Coordinates of C-alpha atoms in Angstrom, one line a residue:
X1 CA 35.3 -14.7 -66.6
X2 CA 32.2 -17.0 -66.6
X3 CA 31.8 -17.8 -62.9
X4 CA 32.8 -21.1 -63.3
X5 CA 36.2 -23.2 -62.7
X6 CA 37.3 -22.3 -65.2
X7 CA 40.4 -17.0 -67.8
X8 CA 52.9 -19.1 -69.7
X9 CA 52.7 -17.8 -72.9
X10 CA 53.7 -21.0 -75.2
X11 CA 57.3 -21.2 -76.2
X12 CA 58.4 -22.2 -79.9
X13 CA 60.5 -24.8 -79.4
X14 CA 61.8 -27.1 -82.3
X15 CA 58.9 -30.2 -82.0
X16 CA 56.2 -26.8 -82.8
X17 CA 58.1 -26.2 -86.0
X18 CA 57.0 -28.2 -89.5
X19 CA 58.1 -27.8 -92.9
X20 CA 55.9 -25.4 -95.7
X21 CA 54.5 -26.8 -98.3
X22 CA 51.9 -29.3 -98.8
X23 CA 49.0 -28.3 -96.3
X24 CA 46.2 -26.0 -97.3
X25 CA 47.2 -23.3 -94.9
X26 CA 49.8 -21.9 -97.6
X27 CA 52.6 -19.7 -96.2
X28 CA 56.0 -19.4 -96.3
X29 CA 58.7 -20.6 -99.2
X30 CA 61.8 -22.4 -99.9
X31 CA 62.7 -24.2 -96.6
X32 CA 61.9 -21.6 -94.0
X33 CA 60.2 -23.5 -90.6
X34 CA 55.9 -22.4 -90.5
X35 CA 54.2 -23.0 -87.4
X36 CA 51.4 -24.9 -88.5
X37 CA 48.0 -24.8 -86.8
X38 CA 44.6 -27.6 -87.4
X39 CA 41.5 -26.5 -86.4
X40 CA 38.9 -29.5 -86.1
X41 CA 35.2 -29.3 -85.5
X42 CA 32.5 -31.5 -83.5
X43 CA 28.6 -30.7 -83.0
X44 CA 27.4 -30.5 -79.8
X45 CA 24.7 -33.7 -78.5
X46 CA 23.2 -32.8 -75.0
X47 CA 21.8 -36.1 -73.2
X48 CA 20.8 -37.5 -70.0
X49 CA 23.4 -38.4 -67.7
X50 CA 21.6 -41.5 -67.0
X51 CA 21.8 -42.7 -70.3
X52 CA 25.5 -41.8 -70.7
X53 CA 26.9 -45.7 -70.6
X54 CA 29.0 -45.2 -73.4
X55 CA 31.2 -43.2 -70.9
X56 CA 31.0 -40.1 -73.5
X57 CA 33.1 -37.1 -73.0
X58 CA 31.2 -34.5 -70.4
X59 CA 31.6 -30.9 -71.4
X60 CA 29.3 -29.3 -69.3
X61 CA 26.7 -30.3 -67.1
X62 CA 23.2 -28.8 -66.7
X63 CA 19.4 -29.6 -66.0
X64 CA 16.4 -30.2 -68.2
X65 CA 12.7 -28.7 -67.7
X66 CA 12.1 -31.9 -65.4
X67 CA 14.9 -31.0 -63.4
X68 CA 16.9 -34.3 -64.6
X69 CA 20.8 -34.2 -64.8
X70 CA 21.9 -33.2 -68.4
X71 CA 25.7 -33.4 -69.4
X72 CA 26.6 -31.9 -73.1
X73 CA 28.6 -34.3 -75.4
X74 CA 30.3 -33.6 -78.8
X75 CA 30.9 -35.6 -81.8
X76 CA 33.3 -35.0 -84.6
X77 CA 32.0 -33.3 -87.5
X78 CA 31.9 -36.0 -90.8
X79 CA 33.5 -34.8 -94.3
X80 CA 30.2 -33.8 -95.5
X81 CA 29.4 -31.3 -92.5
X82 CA 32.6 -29.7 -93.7
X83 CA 33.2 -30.1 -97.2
X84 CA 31.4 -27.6 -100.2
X85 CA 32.4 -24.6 -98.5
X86 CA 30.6 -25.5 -95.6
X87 CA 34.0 -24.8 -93.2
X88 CA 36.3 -22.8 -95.0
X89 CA 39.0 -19.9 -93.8
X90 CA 41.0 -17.2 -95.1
X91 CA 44.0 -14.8 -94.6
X92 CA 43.3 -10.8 -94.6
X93 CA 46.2 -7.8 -94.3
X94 CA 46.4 -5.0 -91.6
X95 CA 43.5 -3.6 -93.3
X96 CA 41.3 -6.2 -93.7
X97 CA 41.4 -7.1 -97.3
X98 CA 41.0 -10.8 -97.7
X99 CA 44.1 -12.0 -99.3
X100 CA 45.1 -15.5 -101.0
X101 CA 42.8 -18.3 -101.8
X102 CA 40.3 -19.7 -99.5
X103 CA 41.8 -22.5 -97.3
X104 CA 39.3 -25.9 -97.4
X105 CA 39.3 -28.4 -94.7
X106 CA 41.6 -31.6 -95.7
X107 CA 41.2 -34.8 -93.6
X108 CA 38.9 -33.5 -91.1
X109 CA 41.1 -30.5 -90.7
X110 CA 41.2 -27.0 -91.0
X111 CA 45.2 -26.2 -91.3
X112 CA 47.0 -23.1 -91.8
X113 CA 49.8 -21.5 -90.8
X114 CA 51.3 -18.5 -88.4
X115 CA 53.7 -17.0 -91.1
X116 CA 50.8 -16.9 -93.8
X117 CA 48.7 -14.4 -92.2
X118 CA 50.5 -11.3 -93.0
X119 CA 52.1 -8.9 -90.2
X120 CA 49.0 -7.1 -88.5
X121 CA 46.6 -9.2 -90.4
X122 CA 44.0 -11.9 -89.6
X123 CA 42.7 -15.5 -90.1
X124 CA 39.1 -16.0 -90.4
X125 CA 37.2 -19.4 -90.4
X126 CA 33.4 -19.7 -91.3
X127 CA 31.0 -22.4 -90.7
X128 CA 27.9 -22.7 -92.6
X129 CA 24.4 -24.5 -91.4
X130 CA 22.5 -26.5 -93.4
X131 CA 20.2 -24.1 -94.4
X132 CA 23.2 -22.3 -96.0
X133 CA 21.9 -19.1 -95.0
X134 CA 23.2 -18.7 -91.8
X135 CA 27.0 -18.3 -91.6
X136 CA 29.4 -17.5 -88.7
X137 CA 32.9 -16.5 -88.2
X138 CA 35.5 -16.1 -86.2
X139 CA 38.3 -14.4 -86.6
X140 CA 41.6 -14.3 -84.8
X141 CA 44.3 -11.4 -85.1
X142 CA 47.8 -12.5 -85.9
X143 CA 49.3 -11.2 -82.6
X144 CA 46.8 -13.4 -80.7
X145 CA 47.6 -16.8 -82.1
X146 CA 51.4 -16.2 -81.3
X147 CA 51.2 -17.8 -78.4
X148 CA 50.7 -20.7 -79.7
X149 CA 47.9 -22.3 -77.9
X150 CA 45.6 -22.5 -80.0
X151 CA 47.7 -24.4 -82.6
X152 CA 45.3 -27.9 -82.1
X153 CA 42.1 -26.6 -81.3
X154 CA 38.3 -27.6 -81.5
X155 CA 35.3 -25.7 -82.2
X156 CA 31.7 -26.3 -81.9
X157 CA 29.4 -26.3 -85.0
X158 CA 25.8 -26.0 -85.4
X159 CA 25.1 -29.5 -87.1
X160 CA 23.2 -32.8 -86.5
X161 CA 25.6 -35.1 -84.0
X162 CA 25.8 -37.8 -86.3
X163 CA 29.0 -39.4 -85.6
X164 CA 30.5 -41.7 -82.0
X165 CA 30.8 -39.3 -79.4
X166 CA 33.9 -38.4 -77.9
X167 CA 35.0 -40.4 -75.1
X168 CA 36.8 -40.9 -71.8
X169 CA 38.6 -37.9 -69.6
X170 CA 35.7 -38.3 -67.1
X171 CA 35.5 -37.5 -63.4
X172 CA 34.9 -40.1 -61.1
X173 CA 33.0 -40.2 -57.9
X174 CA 34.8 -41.3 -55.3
X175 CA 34.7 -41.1 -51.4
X176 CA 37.1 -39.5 -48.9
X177 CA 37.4 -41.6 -45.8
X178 CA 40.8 -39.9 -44.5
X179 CA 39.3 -36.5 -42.7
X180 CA 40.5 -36.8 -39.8
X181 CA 41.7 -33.5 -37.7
X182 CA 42.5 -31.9 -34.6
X183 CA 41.4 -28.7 -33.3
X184 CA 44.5 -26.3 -32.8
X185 CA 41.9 -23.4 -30.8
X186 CA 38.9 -23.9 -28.8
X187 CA 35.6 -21.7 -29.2
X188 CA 33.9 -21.4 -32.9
X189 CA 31.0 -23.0 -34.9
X190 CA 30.2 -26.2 -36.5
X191 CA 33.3 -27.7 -38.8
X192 CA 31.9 -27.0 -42.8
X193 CA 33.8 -30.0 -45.0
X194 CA 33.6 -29.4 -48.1
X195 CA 34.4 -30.8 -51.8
X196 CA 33.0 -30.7 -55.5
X197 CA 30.6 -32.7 -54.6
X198 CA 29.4 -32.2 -50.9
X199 CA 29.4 -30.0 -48.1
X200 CA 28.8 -31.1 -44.8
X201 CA 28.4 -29.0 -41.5
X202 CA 29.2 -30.9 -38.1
X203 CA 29.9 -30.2 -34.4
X204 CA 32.9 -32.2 -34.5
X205 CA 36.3 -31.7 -36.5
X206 CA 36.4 -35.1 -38.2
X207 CA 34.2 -36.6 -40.7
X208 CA 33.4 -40.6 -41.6
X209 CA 33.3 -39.8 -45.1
X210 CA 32.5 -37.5 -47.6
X211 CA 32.0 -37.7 -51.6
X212 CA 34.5 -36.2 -53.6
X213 CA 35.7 -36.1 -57.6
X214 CA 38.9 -37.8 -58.5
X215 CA 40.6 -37.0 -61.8
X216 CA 41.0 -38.9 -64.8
X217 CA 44.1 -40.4 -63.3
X218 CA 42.7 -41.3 -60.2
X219 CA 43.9 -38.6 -57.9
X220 CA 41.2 -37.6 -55.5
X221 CA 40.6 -33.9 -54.6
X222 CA 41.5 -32.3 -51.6
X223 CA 38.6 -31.4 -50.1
X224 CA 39.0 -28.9 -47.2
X225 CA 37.2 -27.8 -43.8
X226 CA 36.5 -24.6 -42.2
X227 CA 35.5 -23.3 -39.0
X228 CA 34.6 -19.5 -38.0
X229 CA 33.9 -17.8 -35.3
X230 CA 31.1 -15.1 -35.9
X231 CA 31.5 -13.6 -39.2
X232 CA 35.3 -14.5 -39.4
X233 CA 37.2 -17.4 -40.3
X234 CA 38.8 -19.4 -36.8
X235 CA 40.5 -22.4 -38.5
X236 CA 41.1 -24.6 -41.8
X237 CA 42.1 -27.4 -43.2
X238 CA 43.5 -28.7 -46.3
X239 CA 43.5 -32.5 -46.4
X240 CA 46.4 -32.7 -49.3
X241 CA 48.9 -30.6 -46.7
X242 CA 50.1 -34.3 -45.6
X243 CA 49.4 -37.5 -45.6
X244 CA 49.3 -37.8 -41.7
X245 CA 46.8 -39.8 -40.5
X246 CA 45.4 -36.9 -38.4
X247 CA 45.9 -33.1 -39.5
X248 CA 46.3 -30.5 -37.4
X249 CA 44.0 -27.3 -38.3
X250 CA 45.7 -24.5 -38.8
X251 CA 44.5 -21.1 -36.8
X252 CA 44.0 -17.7 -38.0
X253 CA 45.9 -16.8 -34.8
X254 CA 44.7 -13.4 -34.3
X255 CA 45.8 -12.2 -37.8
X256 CA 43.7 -9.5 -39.4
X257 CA 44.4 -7.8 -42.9
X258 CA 42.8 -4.8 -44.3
X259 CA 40.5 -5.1 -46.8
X260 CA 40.4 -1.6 -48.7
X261 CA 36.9 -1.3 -50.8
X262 CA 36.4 1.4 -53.5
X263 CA 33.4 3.6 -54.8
X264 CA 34.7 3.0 -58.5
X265 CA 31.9 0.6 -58.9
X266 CA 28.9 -1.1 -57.0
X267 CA 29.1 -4.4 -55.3
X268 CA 28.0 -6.0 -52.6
X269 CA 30.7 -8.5 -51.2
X270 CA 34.1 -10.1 -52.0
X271 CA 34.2 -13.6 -52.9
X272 CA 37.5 -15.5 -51.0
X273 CA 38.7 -18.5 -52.5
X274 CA 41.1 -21.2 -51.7
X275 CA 42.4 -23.9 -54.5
X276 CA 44.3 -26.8 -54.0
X277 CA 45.8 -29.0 -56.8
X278 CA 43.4 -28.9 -59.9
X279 CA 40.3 -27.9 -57.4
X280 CA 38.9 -24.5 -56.2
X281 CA 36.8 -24.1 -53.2
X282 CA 34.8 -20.9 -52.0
X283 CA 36.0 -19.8 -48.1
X284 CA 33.9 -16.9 -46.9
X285 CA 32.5 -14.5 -48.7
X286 CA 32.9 -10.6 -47.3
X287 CA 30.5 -7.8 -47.4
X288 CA 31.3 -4.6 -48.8
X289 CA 30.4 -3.4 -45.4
X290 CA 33.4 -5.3 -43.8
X291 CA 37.0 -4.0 -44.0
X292 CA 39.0 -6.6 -42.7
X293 CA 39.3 -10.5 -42.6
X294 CA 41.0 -13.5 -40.6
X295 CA 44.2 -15.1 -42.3
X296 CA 46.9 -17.7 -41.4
X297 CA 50.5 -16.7 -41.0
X298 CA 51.1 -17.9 -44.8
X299 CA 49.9 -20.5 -46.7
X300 CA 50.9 -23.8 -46.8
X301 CA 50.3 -25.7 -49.8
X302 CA 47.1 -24.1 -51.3
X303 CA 47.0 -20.3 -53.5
X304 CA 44.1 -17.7 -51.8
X305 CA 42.4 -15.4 -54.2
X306 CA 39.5 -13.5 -54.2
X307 CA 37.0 -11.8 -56.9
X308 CA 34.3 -9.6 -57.0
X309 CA 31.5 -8.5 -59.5
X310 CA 29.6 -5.4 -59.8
X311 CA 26.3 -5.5 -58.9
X312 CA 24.5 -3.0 -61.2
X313 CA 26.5 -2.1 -64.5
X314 CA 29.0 1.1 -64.6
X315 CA 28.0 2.4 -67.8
X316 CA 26.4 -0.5 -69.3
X317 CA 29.7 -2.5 -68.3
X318 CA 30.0 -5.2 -65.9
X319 CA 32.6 -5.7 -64.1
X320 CA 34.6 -8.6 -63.1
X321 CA 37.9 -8.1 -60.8
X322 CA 40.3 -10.8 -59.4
X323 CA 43.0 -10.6 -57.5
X324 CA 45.9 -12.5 -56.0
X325 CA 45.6 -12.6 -51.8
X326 CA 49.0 -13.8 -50.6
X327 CA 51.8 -11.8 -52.7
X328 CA 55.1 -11.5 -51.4
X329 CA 54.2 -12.0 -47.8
X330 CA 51.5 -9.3 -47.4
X331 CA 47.5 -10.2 -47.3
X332 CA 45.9 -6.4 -47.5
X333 CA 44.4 -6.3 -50.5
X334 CA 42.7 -3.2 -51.9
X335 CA 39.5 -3.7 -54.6
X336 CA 40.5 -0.8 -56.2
X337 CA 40.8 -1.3 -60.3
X338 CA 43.4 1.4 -61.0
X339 CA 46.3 -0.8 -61.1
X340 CA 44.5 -2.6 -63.9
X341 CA 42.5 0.2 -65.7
X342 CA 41.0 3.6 -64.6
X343 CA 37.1 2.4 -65.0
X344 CA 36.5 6.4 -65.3
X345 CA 37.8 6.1 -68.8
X346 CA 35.0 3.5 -69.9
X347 CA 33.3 4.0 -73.0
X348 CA 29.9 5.4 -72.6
X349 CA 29.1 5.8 -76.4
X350 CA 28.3 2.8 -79.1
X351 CA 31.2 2.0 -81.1
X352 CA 31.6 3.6 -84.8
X353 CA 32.5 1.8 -87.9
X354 CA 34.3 4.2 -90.8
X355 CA 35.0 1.3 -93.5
X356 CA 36.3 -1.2 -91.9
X357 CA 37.5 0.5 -89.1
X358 CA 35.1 -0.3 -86.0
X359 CA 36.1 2.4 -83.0
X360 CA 35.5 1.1 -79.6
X361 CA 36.0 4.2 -77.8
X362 CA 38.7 3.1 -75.6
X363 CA 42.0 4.8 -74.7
X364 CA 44.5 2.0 -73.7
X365 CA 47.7 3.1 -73.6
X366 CA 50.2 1.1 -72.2
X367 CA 47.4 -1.9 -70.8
X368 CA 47.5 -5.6 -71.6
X369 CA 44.9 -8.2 -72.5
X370 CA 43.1 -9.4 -74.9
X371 CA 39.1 -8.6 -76.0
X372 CA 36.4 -10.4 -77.8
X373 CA 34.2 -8.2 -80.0
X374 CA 31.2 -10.3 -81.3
X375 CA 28.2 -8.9 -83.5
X376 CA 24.6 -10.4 -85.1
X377 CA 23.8 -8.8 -88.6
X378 CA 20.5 -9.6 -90.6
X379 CA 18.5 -9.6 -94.2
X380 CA 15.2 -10.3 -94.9
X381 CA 15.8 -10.1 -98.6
X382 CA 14.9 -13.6 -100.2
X383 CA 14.1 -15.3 -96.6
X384 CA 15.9 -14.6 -93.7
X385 CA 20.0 -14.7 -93.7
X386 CA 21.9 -13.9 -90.5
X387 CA 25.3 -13.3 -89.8
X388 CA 27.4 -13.8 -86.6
X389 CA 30.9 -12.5 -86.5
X390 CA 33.9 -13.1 -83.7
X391 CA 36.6 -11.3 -83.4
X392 CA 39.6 -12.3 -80.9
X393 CA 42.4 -9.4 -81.0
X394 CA 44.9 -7.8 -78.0
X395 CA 43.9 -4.8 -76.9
X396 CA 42.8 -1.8 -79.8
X397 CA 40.9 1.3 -79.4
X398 CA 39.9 0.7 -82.8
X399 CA 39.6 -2.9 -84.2
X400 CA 39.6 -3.9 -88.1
X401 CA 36.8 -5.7 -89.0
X402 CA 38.1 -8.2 -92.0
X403 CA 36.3 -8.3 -95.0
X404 CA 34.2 -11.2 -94.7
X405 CA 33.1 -14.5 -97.6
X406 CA 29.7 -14.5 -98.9
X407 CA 29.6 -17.4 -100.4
X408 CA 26.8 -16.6 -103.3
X409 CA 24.6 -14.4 -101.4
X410 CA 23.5 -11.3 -103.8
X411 CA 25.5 -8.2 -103.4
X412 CA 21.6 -7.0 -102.1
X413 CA 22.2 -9.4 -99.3
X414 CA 25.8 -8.8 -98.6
X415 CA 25.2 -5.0 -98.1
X416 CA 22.3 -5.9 -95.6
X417 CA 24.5 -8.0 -93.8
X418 CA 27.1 -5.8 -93.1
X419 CA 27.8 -4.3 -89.8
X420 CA 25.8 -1.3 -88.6
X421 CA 27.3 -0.3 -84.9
X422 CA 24.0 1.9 -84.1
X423 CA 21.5 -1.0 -84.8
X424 CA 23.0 -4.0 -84.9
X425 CA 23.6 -6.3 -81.5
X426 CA 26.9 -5.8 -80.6
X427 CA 28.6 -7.7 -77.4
X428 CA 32.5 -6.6 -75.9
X429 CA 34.5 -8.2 -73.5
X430 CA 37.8 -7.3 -72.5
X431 CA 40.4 -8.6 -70.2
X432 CA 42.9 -6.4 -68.4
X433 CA 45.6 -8.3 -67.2
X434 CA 49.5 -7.3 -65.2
X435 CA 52.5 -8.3 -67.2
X436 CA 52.8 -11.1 -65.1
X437 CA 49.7 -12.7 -65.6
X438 CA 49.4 -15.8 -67.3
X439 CA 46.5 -15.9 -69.3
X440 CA 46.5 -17.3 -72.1
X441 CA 44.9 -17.0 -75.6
X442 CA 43.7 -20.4 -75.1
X443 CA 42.2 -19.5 -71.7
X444 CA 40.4 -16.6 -72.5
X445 CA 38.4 -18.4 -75.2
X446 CA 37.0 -21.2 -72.6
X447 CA 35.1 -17.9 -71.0
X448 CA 32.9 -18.1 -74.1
X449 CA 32.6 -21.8 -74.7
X450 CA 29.2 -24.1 -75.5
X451 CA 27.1 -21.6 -76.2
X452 CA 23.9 -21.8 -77.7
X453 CA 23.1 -20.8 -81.2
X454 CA 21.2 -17.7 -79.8
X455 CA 23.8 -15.9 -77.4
X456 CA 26.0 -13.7 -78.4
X457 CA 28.2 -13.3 -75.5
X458 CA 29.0 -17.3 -76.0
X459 CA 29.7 -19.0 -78.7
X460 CA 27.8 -22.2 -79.9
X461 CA 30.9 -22.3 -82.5
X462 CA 34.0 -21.9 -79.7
X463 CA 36.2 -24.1 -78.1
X464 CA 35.3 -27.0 -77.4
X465 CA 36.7 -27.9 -74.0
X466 CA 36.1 -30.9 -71.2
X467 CA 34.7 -30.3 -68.0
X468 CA 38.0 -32.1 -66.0
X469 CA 39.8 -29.3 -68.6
X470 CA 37.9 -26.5 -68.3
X471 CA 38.1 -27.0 -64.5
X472 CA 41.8 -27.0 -64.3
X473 CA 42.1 -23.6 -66.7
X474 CA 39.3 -22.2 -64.0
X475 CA 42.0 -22.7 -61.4
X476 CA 44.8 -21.5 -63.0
X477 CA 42.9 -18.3 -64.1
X478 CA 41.5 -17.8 -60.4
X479 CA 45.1 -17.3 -59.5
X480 CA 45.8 -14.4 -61.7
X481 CA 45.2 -11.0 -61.4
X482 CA 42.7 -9.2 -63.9
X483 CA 39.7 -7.1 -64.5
X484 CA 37.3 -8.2 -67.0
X485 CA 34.7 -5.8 -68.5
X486 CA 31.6 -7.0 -70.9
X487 CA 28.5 -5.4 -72.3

């Protein structure tokens, strides 16, 4: 996933379920339960931190050309940004064919429900600029909503900011005083401390203070310390393992695991990370030349992973793998994919569309995980109209492309503007996870979130999601075990 912190299934219980009837979303008869879902939109505002005093929501932070602190804020879309077809959604079958009435926004909200997208079929939003000649959509298979994460979600939109910014849900800077530890071996290098925030390298295993983030709640992050020896890593620290006064380091005491690399695809080293509570933090990385490295008896408090990317794409794919490092007592850990996918198998051709049947060349079988297909179509007939399509599915070798709204675009237009696999920009991603993996729909979307309105392997129109959020899924996702392929 994006290489940030950032990629259990949600359980129906009886406070999910409302009646039918009355909401736009449709669905459903009589008294049968629907599983209603609102969608709600907000236009992205990036400002200076400095001049952030109204304590607006941060989304994401960044830099401007004068290298000043940037941190992206969103404000809720207003009934007019919405209204006149300017949001609107719809149902389609297995086949695509849209079916039903289109489903308008009511009170700020885009509603529908699970049971009236038919079985194999789709729901499809569409936002609209204000030049009302570009359009996007995003479309979301029945299967992938069923976990029901998704059912109160916001998404970006491409409009003026115009309303009061979200606010609150904020990290804090704070200051860790408590880093106080004691050596367990002798020998080694300089002790690295090291938060969100800071990283400090000293000859001595304790530390006056060190800035650090705190959550919403006030709960201060860990922060943890490191020592190696060489190349390897000679003892740690976690300062949320107790509240003692003084921690004891814990020592890799001689412990070596192997570290089996694979020719499958091209890297260069292996990422190891450590994460503690709601907070990940990089320990060594490995090169690709290395086939072993230091460990404690077990882990105490915190979960190890580690990840690696491909250097140079594997037939225009690049490739993303992360993996647990402590499971069921054992810490070898091969890099091999095979578990997960056989990369031999990837597609090397461009996918095919036959109506509106777009063939992406795979040959899954029995593999899990979801996949993001996104494409850009254009027409210069009558000025320049431009098209950008999401689509969020499981895993298909062939994906059905819904039929799509065309508001009153002539049929000149709406031929232009329909997919062409050999010309038009096409973007894939795909997530291979275990059966045990906990990755959810909601998750896998934050991979592509706050985009600009040029990029097509993020989305300017997807979730909209806090830092202090997206931060926390970024844990939880480091600890699973996948493979992710885009290109």
């Amino acid at each position: 996933m994006k290489n940030r912190q950032m990629l259990p299934l949600a359980a129906m219980i009886s406070g999910l379920l409302v009646g039918c009837g009355g909401s736009g979303g449709g669905g459903g008869g009589g008294g049968a339960p629907s599983t209603k879902f609102d969608f709600m939109f907000s236009a992205p505002n990036t400002i200076l931190e400095s001049n952030n005093t109204s304590n607006c929501t941060v989304y994401e932070r960044g830099e401007n050309s004068s290298q000043q602190t940037t941190v992206l804020t969103y404000q809720p879309a207003i009934e007019s940004q919405l209204n006149n077809e300017n949001v609107i959604a719809y149902y389609s079958d297995a086949s695509g064919a849209r079916v039903g009435d289109l489903i308008a926004p009511s009170n700020l909200k885009l509603s529908f429900t699970l049971e009236g997208i038919p079985d194999d079929g789709f729901i499809t939003f569409q936002i609209r600029e204000a030049n009302n000649t570009h359009f996007t959509a995003n479309t979301f298979s029945k299967e992938y909503l069923e976990d029901l994460t998704l059912r109160n979600a916001t998404f970006g939109m491409n409009r003026e900011a115009v309303s009061s910014c979200n606010k609150g849900e904020n990290f804090s800077r704070t200051t860790r005083n408590d880093l106080s530890y004691s050596a367990v071996v002798s020998e080694g290098g300089n002790y690295i401390f090291q938060s969100q925030l800071a990283e400090e390298s000293v000859p001595t295993y304790s530390i006056d203070s060190l800035d650090a983030r705190a959550l919403p709640n006030g709960t201060t992050e860990s922060t943890i310390v490191t020592q190696f020896k060489g190349d390897y890593l000679h003892q740690y620290g976690v300062r949320d393992w107790s509240n003692a006064s003084t921690l004891d380091l814990v020592s890799m005491a001689g412990n070596k695991a192997q570290l089996t690399h694979t020719n499958d695809f091209d890297y260069s080293s292996v990422e190891i990370k450590v994460s503690q509570g709601e907070f990940s933090y990089d320990i060594v990385t490995i090169p690709s030349t290395q086939a072993d490295f230091t460990h404690p008896d077990t882990p105490s408090t915190e979960s190890w992973s580690l990840s690696v990317e491909s250097d140079t794409p594997l037939n225009g794919w690049n490739i993303d793998l992360n993996k647990k490092l402590y499971v069921e007592g054992a810490w070898d850990v091969s890099v091999a994919t095979d578990s997960l996918f056989d990369l031999n198998s990837l597609p090397a051709n461009l996918p095919t569309l036959s109506g509106n049947n777009l063939d992406l060349d795979f040959s899954f079988t029995d593999e899990v995980g979801k996949m993001r297909v996104a494409y850009t179509t254009e027409s210069l007939s009558s000025g320049l109209h431009k098209l950008t399509h999401k689509l969020f599915t499981h895993l298909e070798n062939t994906l059905v492309v819904p039929e799509l709204y065309y508001y009153d675009y002539s049929n000149t237009i709406k031929n232009e503007l329909q997919l062409d696999p050999s010309v038009d920009p096409i973007h894939q991603t795909v997530l291979i996870e275990t059966e045990e993996s906990d990755i959810t729909g909601y998750d896998f979307l934050t991979a592509f979130a706050h985009g600009n309105v040029t990029d097509l392997d993020e989305d300017l129109d997807g979730l909209v999601i806090n830092e202090v959020a997206l931060n926390k899924t970024g844990v939880k996702v480091q600890n699973q075990n996948y493979l992710m392929i885009s290109k």
